[in-house]
Amino acid sequence: MQVNSKSGSNTVVVVGLIQTVVSEDMTVNLERTLLKVEEAAKCGAQIICLQELYNARYFPQEEQQDVKGYAESIPGKSTAAFSLLAKKYSVVIVVPLFERALNGKFYNSAVVINADGMLLETYHKIHVPQDPLFYEQDYFTLGDLGYKVYNTTYANIAVLICYDQWFPEAARICALQGADILFYPTAIGYIKDHTSADGNWQDAWQTVQRGHAIVNGVHVAAVNRVGAEGELEFWGGSFVCDAFGSILAQAGHEEETLIVSLNLSFNKRIRDGWGFLKNRRPDTYQPLTEKQYLLEK
């Protein structure tokens, strides 16, 4: 477990990121993650975030499979177990899972459980990819509940899931709604025996999220899985950066838990000093809402 502390004179919040290998057995995954969350809570973490689809193999790398057995309801088995831990240790827990909703649809979801064990509103992943080995639209309905900021016991947080992390609009909206920290639970990796002509994917992944931190004056915490699953090698690399994009802590390529102290007063310093929010020009942003790609005009 890597513990990193960088605190200031004002509001300090301790976050924990749980980066794990996922097995075929969902019950084993749940039990192992519960132990890791409990360990993080005992080490002082106040807000603990799990990785995307924390208890299921990354099944979207195959097309149109019957994966209903991975789905669970909210409330359900996972939320019941983590709610007990949240209440016992007075911690906030972000639990990303494959949801079977009451409307009969399936979502890539995240549940935020407050420090009293109560479930806050569910977030449904809004940007859902459909690419080779990431056939998520075969399984997940596009998010329909909007972007959410959670006023938790310790901080105002937003949760955006994996592919959401590439879209600056999502980060900006959450910042404008009052988020102090953006959490990005993730499942992303390299394709085995494939060399991309684009460049280093992990470097791009981290860079874009550090950019969101800078232009919005927020801390960012991204948690990714590790291990080999099918044709994918998940690179881990979970990290936390401050509101100017400086890396406070970063995990390697093995199972690891990061525990990091954040000085949230630094957010205001960056926002006031650089003016990226107060100098916005919303009156010029109408093209962003046009459905047609601007590049096609």
PDB file of C-alpha atoms in Angstrom:
ATOM      1  CA  MET A   1       0.000   0.000   0.000  1.00  0.00           C
ATOM      2  CA  GLN A   2       1.445   3.352  -1.037  1.00  0.00           C
ATOM      3  CA  VAL A   3       0.690   6.257   1.288  1.00  0.00           C
ATOM      4  CA  ASN A   4       1.401   9.790   0.109  1.00  0.00           C
ATOM      5  CA  SER A   5       0.719  12.994   2.037  1.00  0.00           C
ATOM      6  CA  LYS A   6       0.681  16.540   0.726  1.00  0.00           C
ATOM      7  CA  SER A   7      -1.471  18.665   2.964  1.00  0.00           C
ATOM      8  CA  GLY A   8      -1.861  22.406   3.379  1.00  0.00           C
ATOM      9  CA  SER A   9      -3.192  24.684   6.077  1.00  0.00           C
ATOM     10  CA  ASN A  10      -6.814  24.391   5.067  1.00  0.00           C
ATOM     11  CA  THR A  11      -9.264  21.727   3.947  1.00  0.00           C
ATOM     12  CA  VAL A  12      -7.486  18.374   3.776  1.00  0.00           C
ATOM     13  CA  VAL A  13      -9.255  15.243   2.512  1.00  0.00           C
ATOM     14  CA  VAL A  14      -7.709  11.780   2.341  1.00  0.00           C
ATOM     15  CA  VAL A  15      -8.682   9.640  -0.644  1.00  0.00           C
ATOM     16  CA  GLY A  16      -8.058   5.963  -1.290  1.00  0.00           C
ATOM     17  CA  LEU A  17      -7.889   4.271  -4.707  1.00  0.00           C
ATOM     18  CA  ILE A  18      -8.216   0.467  -4.895  1.00  0.00           C
ATOM     19  CA  GLN A  19      -6.408  -1.009  -7.932  1.00  0.00           C
ATOM     20  CA  THR A  20      -6.891  -4.769  -8.295  1.00  0.00           C
ATOM     21  CA  VAL A  21      -6.763  -7.826 -10.520  1.00  0.00           C
ATOM     22  CA  VAL A  22     -10.238  -9.241 -11.232  1.00  0.00           C
ATOM     23  CA  SER A  23     -11.017 -12.970 -11.242  1.00  0.00           C
ATOM     24  CA  GLU A  24     -13.895 -14.899 -12.824  1.00  0.00           C
ATOM     25  CA  ASP A  25     -15.549 -15.301  -9.418  1.00  0.00           C
ATOM     26  CA  MET A  26     -17.642 -12.251  -8.523  1.00  0.00           C
ATOM     27  CA  THR A  27     -18.006 -13.332  -4.898  1.00  0.00           C
ATOM     28  CA  VAL A  28     -14.240 -13.609  -4.504  1.00  0.00           C
ATOM     29  CA  ASN A  29     -13.817 -10.181  -6.108  1.00  0.00           C
ATOM     30  CA  LEU A  30     -16.322  -8.672  -3.675  1.00  0.00           C
ATOM     31  CA  GLU A  31     -14.728 -10.259  -0.614  1.00  0.00           C
ATOM     32  CA  ARG A  32     -11.187  -9.257  -1.615  1.00  0.00           C
ATOM     33  CA  THR A  33     -12.275  -5.693  -2.350  1.00  0.00           C
ATOM     34  CA  LEU A  34     -14.101  -5.406   0.969  1.00  0.00           C
ATOM     35  CA  LEU A  35     -10.862  -6.317   2.746  1.00  0.00           C
ATOM     36  CA  LYS A  36      -8.898  -3.746   0.765  1.00  0.00           C
ATOM     37  CA  VAL A  37     -11.463  -1.027   1.467  1.00  0.00           C
ATOM     38  CA  GLU A  38     -11.382  -1.858   5.168  1.00  0.00           C
ATOM     39  CA  GLU A  39      -7.582  -1.675   5.146  1.00  0.00           C
ATOM     40  CA  ALA A  40      -7.690   1.710   3.391  1.00  0.00           C
ATOM     41  CA  ALA A  41     -10.208   3.027   5.922  1.00  0.00           C
ATOM     42  CA  LYS A  42      -7.981   1.907   8.802  1.00  0.00           C
ATOM     43  CA  CYS A  43      -5.093   3.780   7.146  1.00  0.00           C
ATOM     44  CA  GLY A  44      -7.071   7.015   7.194  1.00  0.00           C
ATOM     45  CA  ALA A  45      -8.804   7.157   3.810  1.00  0.00           C
ATOM     46  CA  GLN A  46     -12.041   9.169   3.963  1.00  0.00           C
ATOM     47  CA  ILE A  47     -13.237   8.795   0.353  1.00  0.00           C
ATOM     48  CA  ILE A  48     -12.461   5.438  -1.268  1.00  0.00           C
ATOM     49  CA  CYS A  49     -13.007   4.729  -4.971  1.00  0.00           C
ATOM     50  CA  LEU A  50     -13.028   1.326  -6.683  1.00  0.00           C
ATOM     51  CA  GLN A  51     -12.236   0.662 -10.344  1.00  0.00           C
ATOM     52  CA  GLU A  52     -14.817   0.433 -13.137  1.00  0.00           C
ATOM     53  CA  LEU A  53     -16.901  -2.791 -13.010  1.00  0.00           C
ATOM     54  CA  TYR A  54     -14.974  -3.632  -9.856  1.00  0.00           C
ATOM     55  CA  ASN A  55     -16.286  -7.199  -9.367  1.00  0.00           C
ATOM     56  CA  ALA A  56     -16.625  -8.410 -12.987  1.00  0.00           C
ATOM     57  CA  ARG A  57     -14.198  -9.369 -15.716  1.00  0.00           C
ATOM     58  CA  TYR A  58     -14.098  -6.823 -18.527  1.00  0.00           C
ATOM     59  CA  PHE A  59     -16.631  -8.673 -20.669  1.00  0.00           C
ATOM     60  CA  PRO A  60     -17.202  -5.890 -23.291  1.00  0.00           C
ATOM     61  CA  GLN A  61     -14.083  -6.967 -25.188  1.00  0.00           C
ATOM     62  CA  GLU A  62     -16.323  -9.626 -26.757  1.00  0.00           C
ATOM     63  CA  GLU A  63     -19.370  -8.788 -28.874  1.00  0.00           C
ATOM     64  CA  GLN A  64     -22.991  -9.568 -28.002  1.00  0.00           C
ATOM     65  CA  GLN A  65     -22.479 -12.118 -25.235  1.00  0.00           C
ATOM     66  CA  ASP A  66     -25.013 -13.110 -22.593  1.00  0.00           C
ATOM     67  CA  VAL A  67     -23.580 -11.332 -19.543  1.00  0.00           C
ATOM     68  CA  LYS A  68     -26.715 -10.803 -17.472  1.00  0.00           C
ATOM     69  CA  GLY A  69     -25.136 -12.917 -14.734  1.00  0.00           C
ATOM     70  CA  TYR A  70     -22.688 -10.091 -14.044  1.00  0.00           C
ATOM     71  CA  ALA A  71     -25.463  -7.560 -13.461  1.00  0.00           C
ATOM     72  CA  GLU A  72     -26.896  -6.612 -10.095  1.00  0.00           C
ATOM     73  CA  SER A  73     -29.539  -4.302  -8.764  1.00  0.00           C
ATOM     74  CA  ILE A  74     -29.129  -1.082  -6.811  1.00  0.00           C
ATOM     75  CA  PRO A  75     -29.658  -1.551  -3.889  1.00  0.00           C
ATOM     76  CA  GLY A  76     -28.195  -5.052  -4.052  1.00  0.00           C
ATOM     77  CA  LYS A  77     -25.449  -7.340  -2.826  1.00  0.00           C
ATOM     78  CA  SER A  78     -22.572  -4.940  -3.417  1.00  0.00           C
ATOM     79  CA  THR A  79     -24.252  -1.856  -2.015  1.00  0.00           C
ATOM     80  CA  ALA A  80     -25.385  -3.729   1.093  1.00  0.00           C
ATOM     81  CA  ALA A  81     -21.860  -4.910   1.855  1.00  0.00           C
ATOM     82  CA  PHE A  82     -20.150  -1.584   1.215  1.00  0.00           C
ATOM     83  CA  SER A  83     -22.836   0.377   3.065  1.00  0.00           C
ATOM     84  CA  LEU A  84     -21.998  -1.554   6.213  1.00  0.00           C
ATOM     85  CA  LEU A  85     -18.312  -0.706   5.828  1.00  0.00           C
ATOM     86  CA  ALA A  86     -19.040   2.944   5.058  1.00  0.00           C
ATOM     87  CA  LYS A  87     -21.076   3.296   8.222  1.00  0.00           C
ATOM     88  CA  LYS A  88     -18.644   1.302  10.382  1.00  0.00           C
ATOM     89  CA  TYR A  89     -15.626   3.406   9.417  1.00  0.00           C
ATOM     90  CA  SER A  90     -17.405   6.691   8.532  1.00  0.00           C
ATOM     91  CA  VAL A  91     -16.013   6.642   4.985  1.00  0.00           C
ATOM     92  CA  VAL A  92     -17.446   7.529   1.592  1.00  0.00           C
ATOM     93  CA  ILE A  93     -17.185   4.683  -0.950  1.00  0.00           C
ATOM     94  CA  VAL A  94     -17.596   4.872  -4.738  1.00  0.00           C
ATOM     95  CA  VAL A  95     -18.748   1.502  -6.080  1.00  0.00           C
ATOM     96  CA  PRO A  96     -18.802   1.104  -9.907  1.00  0.00           C
ATOM     97  CA  LEU A  97     -20.771  -1.915 -11.156  1.00  0.00           C
ATOM     98  CA  PHE A  98     -22.880  -3.415 -13.946  1.00  0.00           C
ATOM     99  CA  GLU A  99     -26.440  -2.427 -13.063  1.00  0.00           C
ATOM    100  CA  ARG A 100     -29.718  -4.102 -13.919  1.00  0.00           C
ATOM    101  CA  ALA A 101     -32.136  -1.200 -13.414  1.00  0.00           C
ATOM    102  CA  LEU A 102     -35.794  -1.326 -12.481  1.00  0.00           C
ATOM    103  CA  ASN A 103     -36.684  -0.164 -16.012  1.00  0.00           C
ATOM    104  CA  GLY A 104     -35.185  -3.390 -17.389  1.00  0.00           C
ATOM    105  CA  LYS A 105     -32.174  -1.645 -18.914  1.00  0.00           C
ATOM    106  CA  PHE A 106     -28.517  -2.302 -18.155  1.00  0.00           C
ATOM    107  CA  TYR A 107     -26.051   0.434 -17.262  1.00  0.00           C
ATOM    108  CA  ASN A 108     -22.388   0.921 -16.478  1.00  0.00           C
ATOM    109  CA  SER A 109     -23.009   2.614 -13.145  1.00  0.00           C
ATOM    110  CA  ALA A 110     -21.374   4.067 -10.068  1.00  0.00           C
ATOM    111  CA  VAL A 111     -22.958   4.206  -6.638  1.00  0.00           C
ATOM    112  CA  VAL A 112     -21.772   6.765  -4.096  1.00  0.00           C
ATOM    113  CA  ILE A 113     -22.278   5.666  -0.499  1.00  0.00           C
ATOM    114  CA  ASN A 114     -21.991   8.431   2.088  1.00  0.00           C
ATOM    115  CA  ALA A 115     -20.168   8.080   5.399  1.00  0.00           C
ATOM    116  CA  ASP A 116     -23.424   7.214   7.194  1.00  0.00           C
ATOM    117  CA  GLY A 117     -23.928   4.209   4.924  1.00  0.00           C
ATOM    118  CA  MET A 118     -26.701   5.853   2.923  1.00  0.00           C
ATOM    119  CA  LEU A 119     -26.809   5.472  -0.869  1.00  0.00           C
ATOM    120  CA  LEU A 120     -26.712   8.705  -2.854  1.00  0.00           C
ATOM    121  CA  GLU A 121     -27.966   8.980  -6.438  1.00  0.00           C
ATOM    122  CA  THR A 122     -26.586   6.530  -8.989  1.00  0.00           C
ATOM    123  CA  TYR A 123     -24.492   7.787 -11.897  1.00  0.00           C
ATOM    124  CA  HIS A 124     -24.890   6.134 -15.310  1.00  0.00           C
ATOM    125  CA  LYS A 125     -21.864   6.304 -17.613  1.00  0.00           C
ATOM    126  CA  ILE A 126     -22.719   8.876 -20.276  1.00  0.00           C
ATOM    127  CA  HIS A 127     -20.033   8.353 -22.929  1.00  0.00           C
ATOM    128  CA  VAL A 128     -20.092   4.692 -23.971  1.00  0.00           C
ATOM    129  CA  PRO A 129     -17.521   3.479 -26.546  1.00  0.00           C
ATOM    130  CA  GLN A 130     -18.057   0.980 -29.339  1.00  0.00           C
ATOM    131  CA  ASP A 131     -14.659  -0.047 -30.663  1.00  0.00           C
ATOM    132  CA  PRO A 132     -12.790  -3.321 -31.181  1.00  0.00           C
ATOM    133  CA  LEU A 133     -12.314  -4.971 -27.756  1.00  0.00           C
ATOM    134  CA  PHE A 134     -14.412  -2.198 -26.160  1.00  0.00           C
ATOM    135  CA  TYR A 135     -17.901  -3.147 -27.408  1.00  0.00           C
ATOM    136  CA  GLU A 136     -19.656  -1.413 -24.544  1.00  0.00           C
ATOM    137  CA  GLN A 137     -22.728  -0.313 -26.490  1.00  0.00           C
ATOM    138  CA  ASP A 138     -23.601  -3.996 -26.869  1.00  0.00           C
ATOM    139  CA  TYR A 139     -24.194  -4.092 -23.113  1.00  0.00           C
ATOM    140  CA  PHE A 140     -24.705  -0.639 -21.617  1.00  0.00           C
ATOM    141  CA  THR A 141     -27.531   1.803 -22.233  1.00  0.00           C
ATOM    142  CA  LEU A 142     -26.254   5.346 -22.722  1.00  0.00           C
ATOM    143  CA  GLY A 143     -26.334   7.276 -19.448  1.00  0.00           C
ATOM    144  CA  ASP A 144     -29.600   9.149 -18.971  1.00  0.00           C
ATOM    145  CA  LEU A 145     -29.331  10.730 -15.514  1.00  0.00           C
ATOM    146  CA  GLY A 146     -26.968  13.593 -16.302  1.00  0.00           C
ATOM    147  CA  TYR A 147     -23.795  14.649 -14.535  1.00  0.00           C
ATOM    148  CA  LYS A 148     -23.894  14.619 -10.756  1.00  0.00           C
ATOM    149  CA  VAL A 149     -21.974  16.277  -7.956  1.00  0.00           C
ATOM    150  CA  TYR A 150     -22.280  14.610  -4.562  1.00  0.00           C
ATOM    151  CA  ASN A 151     -22.153  16.692  -1.388  1.00  0.00           C
ATOM    152  CA  THR A 152     -20.526  14.004   0.747  1.00  0.00           C
ATOM    153  CA  THR A 153     -19.418  14.221   4.356  1.00  0.00           C
ATOM    154  CA  TYR A 154     -15.856  15.165   3.357  1.00  0.00           C
ATOM    155  CA  ALA A 155     -15.994  16.933  -0.014  1.00  0.00           C
ATOM    156  CA  ASN A 156     -18.105  17.698  -3.048  1.00  0.00           C
ATOM    157  CA  ILE A 157     -17.174  15.020  -5.573  1.00  0.00           C
ATOM    158  CA  ALA A 158     -18.150  13.997  -9.079  1.00  0.00           C
ATOM    159  CA  VAL A 159     -17.834  10.504 -10.544  1.00  0.00           C
ATOM    160  CA  LEU A 160     -17.224  10.031 -14.271  1.00  0.00           C
ATOM    161  CA  ILE A 161     -16.546   6.556 -15.632  1.00  0.00           C
ATOM    162  CA  CYS A 162     -13.633   5.575 -17.916  1.00  0.00           C
ATOM    163  CA  TYR A 163     -14.462   6.808 -21.445  1.00  0.00           C
ATOM    164  CA  ASP A 164     -16.024   9.913 -19.871  1.00  0.00           C
ATOM    165  CA  GLN A 165     -12.462  10.932 -19.000  1.00  0.00           C
ATOM    166  CA  TRP A 166     -11.651  11.852 -22.600  1.00  0.00           C
ATOM    167  CA  PHE A 167     -14.413  14.476 -22.843  1.00  0.00           C
ATOM    168  CA  PRO A 168     -13.591  17.962 -21.508  1.00  0.00           C
ATOM    169  CA  GLU A 169     -17.262  18.933 -21.450  1.00  0.00           C
ATOM    170  CA  ALA A 170     -18.026  16.366 -18.734  1.00  0.00           C
ATOM    171  CA  ALA A 171     -15.234  17.600 -16.466  1.00  0.00           C
ATOM    172  CA  ARG A 172     -16.176  21.244 -17.016  1.00  0.00           C
ATOM    173  CA  ILE A 173     -19.847  20.672 -16.201  1.00  0.00           C
ATOM    174  CA  CYS A 174     -18.973  18.879 -12.966  1.00  0.00           C
ATOM    175  CA  ALA A 175     -16.586  21.661 -11.967  1.00  0.00           C
ATOM    176  CA  LEU A 176     -19.227  24.305 -12.649  1.00  0.00           C
ATOM    177  CA  GLN A 177     -21.648  22.317 -10.494  1.00  0.00           C
ATOM    178  CA  GLY A 178     -19.245  22.570  -7.571  1.00  0.00           C
ATOM    179  CA  ALA A 179     -17.058  19.457  -7.642  1.00  0.00           C
ATOM    180  CA  ASP A 180     -13.820  19.638  -5.639  1.00  0.00           C
ATOM    181  CA  ILE A 181     -12.562  16.245  -6.820  1.00  0.00           C
ATOM    182  CA  LEU A 182     -13.253  14.342 -10.057  1.00  0.00           C
ATOM    183  CA  PHE A 183     -13.092  10.570  -9.610  1.00  0.00           C
ATOM    184  CA  TYR A 184     -12.561   8.474 -12.748  1.00  0.00           C
ATOM    185  CA  PRO A 185     -13.029   4.724 -12.114  1.00  0.00           C
ATOM    186  CA  THR A 186     -11.528   3.044 -15.167  1.00  0.00           C
ATOM    187  CA  ALA A 187     -10.853  -0.193 -17.043  1.00  0.00           C
ATOM    188  CA  ILE A 188      -8.304   0.558 -19.752  1.00  0.00           C
ATOM    189  CA  GLY A 189      -5.265  -1.225 -21.077  1.00  0.00           C
ATOM    190  CA  TYR A 190      -3.075  -2.223 -23.986  1.00  0.00           C
ATOM    191  CA  ILE A 191      -4.034  -4.745 -26.648  1.00  0.00           C
ATOM    192  CA  LYS A 192      -1.708  -7.742 -26.487  1.00  0.00           C
ATOM    193  CA  ASP A 193       0.941  -7.883 -29.236  1.00  0.00           C
ATOM    194  CA  HIS A 194      -0.256  -4.571 -30.697  1.00  0.00           C
ATOM    195  CA  THR A 195       1.912  -1.501 -31.142  1.00  0.00           C
ATOM    196  CA  SER A 196      -0.096   1.659 -31.706  1.00  0.00           C
ATOM    197  CA  ALA A 197       1.064   4.149 -34.302  1.00  0.00           C
ATOM    198  CA  ASP A 198      -0.645   6.852 -32.232  1.00  0.00           C
ATOM    199  CA  GLY A 199       1.897   6.794 -29.434  1.00  0.00           C
ATOM    200  CA  ASN A 200       1.792   5.890 -25.750  1.00  0.00           C
ATOM    201  CA  TRP A 201      -1.836   5.319 -24.728  1.00  0.00           C
ATOM    202  CA  GLN A 202      -1.186   5.467 -21.005  1.00  0.00           C
ATOM    203  CA  ASP A 203       0.643   8.767 -21.350  1.00  0.00           C
ATOM    204  CA  ALA A 204      -2.279  10.249 -23.295  1.00  0.00           C
ATOM    205  CA  TRP A 205      -4.747   8.877 -20.724  1.00  0.00           C
ATOM    206  CA  GLN A 206      -2.944  10.553 -17.864  1.00  0.00           C
ATOM    207  CA  THR A 207      -2.253  13.771 -19.761  1.00  0.00           C
ATOM    208  CA  VAL A 208      -5.863  14.457 -20.703  1.00  0.00           C
ATOM    209  CA  GLN A 209      -7.005  14.013 -17.109  1.00  0.00           C
ATOM    210  CA  ARG A 210      -4.268  16.272 -15.765  1.00  0.00           C
ATOM    211  CA  GLY A 211      -5.517  18.824 -18.287  1.00  0.00           C
ATOM    212  CA  HIS A 212      -9.035  18.573 -16.850  1.00  0.00           C
ATOM    213  CA  ALA A 213      -7.582  19.306 -13.408  1.00  0.00           C
ATOM    214  CA  ILE A 214      -5.741  22.405 -14.600  1.00  0.00           C
ATOM    215  CA  VAL A 215      -8.452  24.076 -16.670  1.00  0.00           C
ATOM    216  CA  ASN A 216     -11.133  23.436 -14.041  1.00  0.00           C
ATOM    217  CA  GLY A 217      -9.135  23.978 -10.851  1.00  0.00           C
ATOM    218  CA  VAL A 218     -10.030  20.580  -9.368  1.00  0.00           C
ATOM    219  CA  HIS A 219      -8.201  17.562  -8.034  1.00  0.00           C
ATOM    220  CA  VAL A 220      -8.442  14.415 -10.165  1.00  0.00           C
ATOM    221  CA  ALA A 221      -8.309  10.808  -8.930  1.00  0.00           C
ATOM    222  CA  ALA A 222      -8.237   8.045 -11.558  1.00  0.00           C
ATOM    223  CA  VAL A 223      -8.310   4.366 -10.563  1.00  0.00           C
ATOM    224  CA  ASN A 224      -7.637   1.625 -13.109  1.00  0.00           C
ATOM    225  CA  ARG A 225      -7.522  -2.175 -12.909  1.00  0.00           C
ATOM    226  CA  VAL A 226      -4.494  -4.385 -13.519  1.00  0.00           C
ATOM    227  CA  GLY A 227      -3.862  -7.835 -14.927  1.00  0.00           C
ATOM    228  CA  ALA A 228      -4.423  -9.708 -18.177  1.00  0.00           C
ATOM    229  CA  GLU A 229      -7.972 -10.435 -19.339  1.00  0.00           C
ATOM    230  CA  GLY A 230      -8.507 -11.937 -22.786  1.00  0.00           C
ATOM    231  CA  GLU A 231      -6.766  -9.726 -25.328  1.00  0.00           C
ATOM    232  CA  LEU A 232      -6.219  -6.815 -22.941  1.00  0.00           C
ATOM    233  CA  GLU A 233      -3.382  -5.998 -20.538  1.00  0.00           C
ATOM    234  CA  PHE A 234      -4.683  -3.457 -18.049  1.00  0.00           C
ATOM    235  CA  TRP A 235      -1.896  -1.055 -17.156  1.00  0.00           C
ATOM    236  CA  GLY A 236      -3.017   0.117 -13.724  1.00  0.00           C
ATOM    237  CA  GLY A 237      -1.239   3.427 -13.190  1.00  0.00           C
ATOM    238  CA  SER A 238      -3.925   4.809 -10.893  1.00  0.00           C
ATOM    239  CA  PHE A 239      -3.003   8.354  -9.899  1.00  0.00           C
ATOM    240  CA  VAL A 240      -4.047  11.511  -8.103  1.00  0.00           C
ATOM    241  CA  CYS A 241      -3.137  15.008  -9.264  1.00  0.00           C
ATOM    242  CA  ASP A 242      -3.771  18.427  -7.787  1.00  0.00           C
ATOM    243  CA  ALA A 243      -5.577  21.373  -9.350  1.00  0.00           C
ATOM    244  CA  PHE A 244      -2.511  22.333 -11.404  1.00  0.00           C
ATOM    245  CA  GLY A 245      -2.014  18.843 -12.752  1.00  0.00           C
ATOM    246  CA  SER A 246       0.929  17.902 -10.521  1.00  0.00           C
ATOM    247  CA  ILE A 247       1.028  14.176  -9.752  1.00  0.00           C
ATOM    248  CA  LEU A 248       0.689  13.587  -6.009  1.00  0.00           C
ATOM    249  CA  ALA A 249       0.851   9.783  -6.174  1.00  0.00           C
ATOM    250  CA  GLN A 250       0.831   7.107  -8.842  1.00  0.00           C
ATOM    251  CA  ALA A 251       0.510   3.322  -8.717  1.00  0.00           C
ATOM    252  CA  GLY A 252       2.465   0.842 -10.781  1.00  0.00           C
ATOM    253  CA  HIS A 253       1.287  -2.125 -12.842  1.00  0.00           C
ATOM    254  CA  GLU A 254       0.435  -4.469  -9.965  1.00  0.00           C
ATOM    255  CA  GLU A 255      -2.292  -4.551  -7.337  1.00  0.00           C
ATOM    256  CA  GLU A 256      -1.938  -1.483  -5.156  1.00  0.00           C
ATOM    257  CA  THR A 257      -3.868   0.876  -2.920  1.00  0.00           C
ATOM    258  CA  LEU A 258      -3.075   4.582  -3.011  1.00  0.00           C
ATOM    259  CA  ILE A 259      -3.883   6.733   0.014  1.00  0.00           C
ATOM    260  CA  VAL A 260      -3.334  10.413  -0.642  1.00  0.00           C
ATOM    261  CA  SER A 261      -4.018  13.614   1.309  1.00  0.00           C
ATOM    262  CA  LEU A 262      -5.447  16.436  -0.807  1.00  0.00           C
ATOM    263  CA  ASN A 263      -5.346  20.115   0.069  1.00  0.00           C
ATOM    264  CA  LEU A 264      -8.584  21.295  -1.523  1.00  0.00           C
ATOM    265  CA  SER A 265      -7.854  24.954  -0.726  1.00  0.00           C
ATOM    266  CA  PHE A 266      -5.409  24.750  -3.641  1.00  0.00           C
ATOM    267  CA  ASN A 267      -8.406  24.536  -6.008  1.00  0.00           C
ATOM    268  CA  LYS A 268      -9.420  28.126  -5.240  1.00  0.00           C
ATOM    269  CA  ARG A 269      -5.870  29.362  -5.669  1.00  0.00           C
ATOM    270  CA  ILE A 270      -5.688  27.958  -9.192  1.00  0.00           C
ATOM    271  CA  ARG A 271      -9.176  29.109 -10.147  1.00  0.00           C
ATOM    272  CA  ASP A 272      -8.608  32.642  -8.863  1.00  0.00           C
ATOM    273  CA  GLY A 273      -5.095  32.920 -10.201  1.00  0.00           C
ATOM    274  CA  TRP A 274      -5.652  31.615 -13.728  1.00  0.00           C
ATOM    275  CA  GLY A 275      -9.275  32.642 -14.292  1.00  0.00           C
ATOM    276  CA  PHE A 276     -10.219  29.729 -16.525  1.00  0.00           C
ATOM    277  CA  LEU A 277     -13.760  29.624 -15.108  1.00  0.00           C
ATOM    278  CA  LYS A 278     -14.488  33.306 -14.535  1.00  0.00           C
ATOM    279  CA  ASN A 279     -13.269  34.283 -18.025  1.00  0.00           C
ATOM    280  CA  ARG A 280     -15.395  31.735 -19.873  1.00  0.00           C
ATOM    281  CA  ARG A 281     -17.460  32.933 -22.877  1.00  0.00           C
ATOM    282  CA  PRO A 282     -20.599  30.738 -22.897  1.00  0.00           C
ATOM    283  CA  ASP A 283     -22.156  33.064 -25.469  1.00  0.00           C
ATOM    284  CA  THR A 284     -19.651  31.715 -28.014  1.00  0.00           C
ATOM    285  CA  TYR A 285     -20.114  28.008 -27.256  1.00  0.00           C
ATOM    286  CA  GLN A 286     -23.272  27.276 -29.242  1.00  0.00           C
ATOM    287  CA  PRO A 287     -21.395  25.083 -31.784  1.00  0.00           C
ATOM    288  CA  LEU A 288     -20.693  22.586 -28.981  1.00  0.00           C
ATOM    289  CA  THR A 289     -24.375  21.642 -28.866  1.00  0.00           C
ATOM    290  CA  GLU A 290     -24.676  20.956 -32.594  1.00  0.00           C
ATOM    291  CA  LYS A 291     -25.052  17.244 -33.307  1.00  0.00           C
ATOM    292  CA  GLN A 292     -23.225  17.398 -36.643  1.00  0.00           C
ATOM    293  CA  TYR A 293     -19.476  17.180 -36.404  1.00  0.00           C
ATOM    294  CA  LEU A 294     -17.982  20.614 -37.024  1.00  0.00           C
ATOM    295  CA  LEU A 295     -15.179  18.986 -39.034  1.00  0.00           C
ATOM    296  CA  GLU A 296     -17.725  17.801 -41.598  1.00  0.00           C
ATOM    297  CA  LYS A 297     -18.910  21.306 -42.445  1.00  0.00           C
TER     298      LYS A 297
END
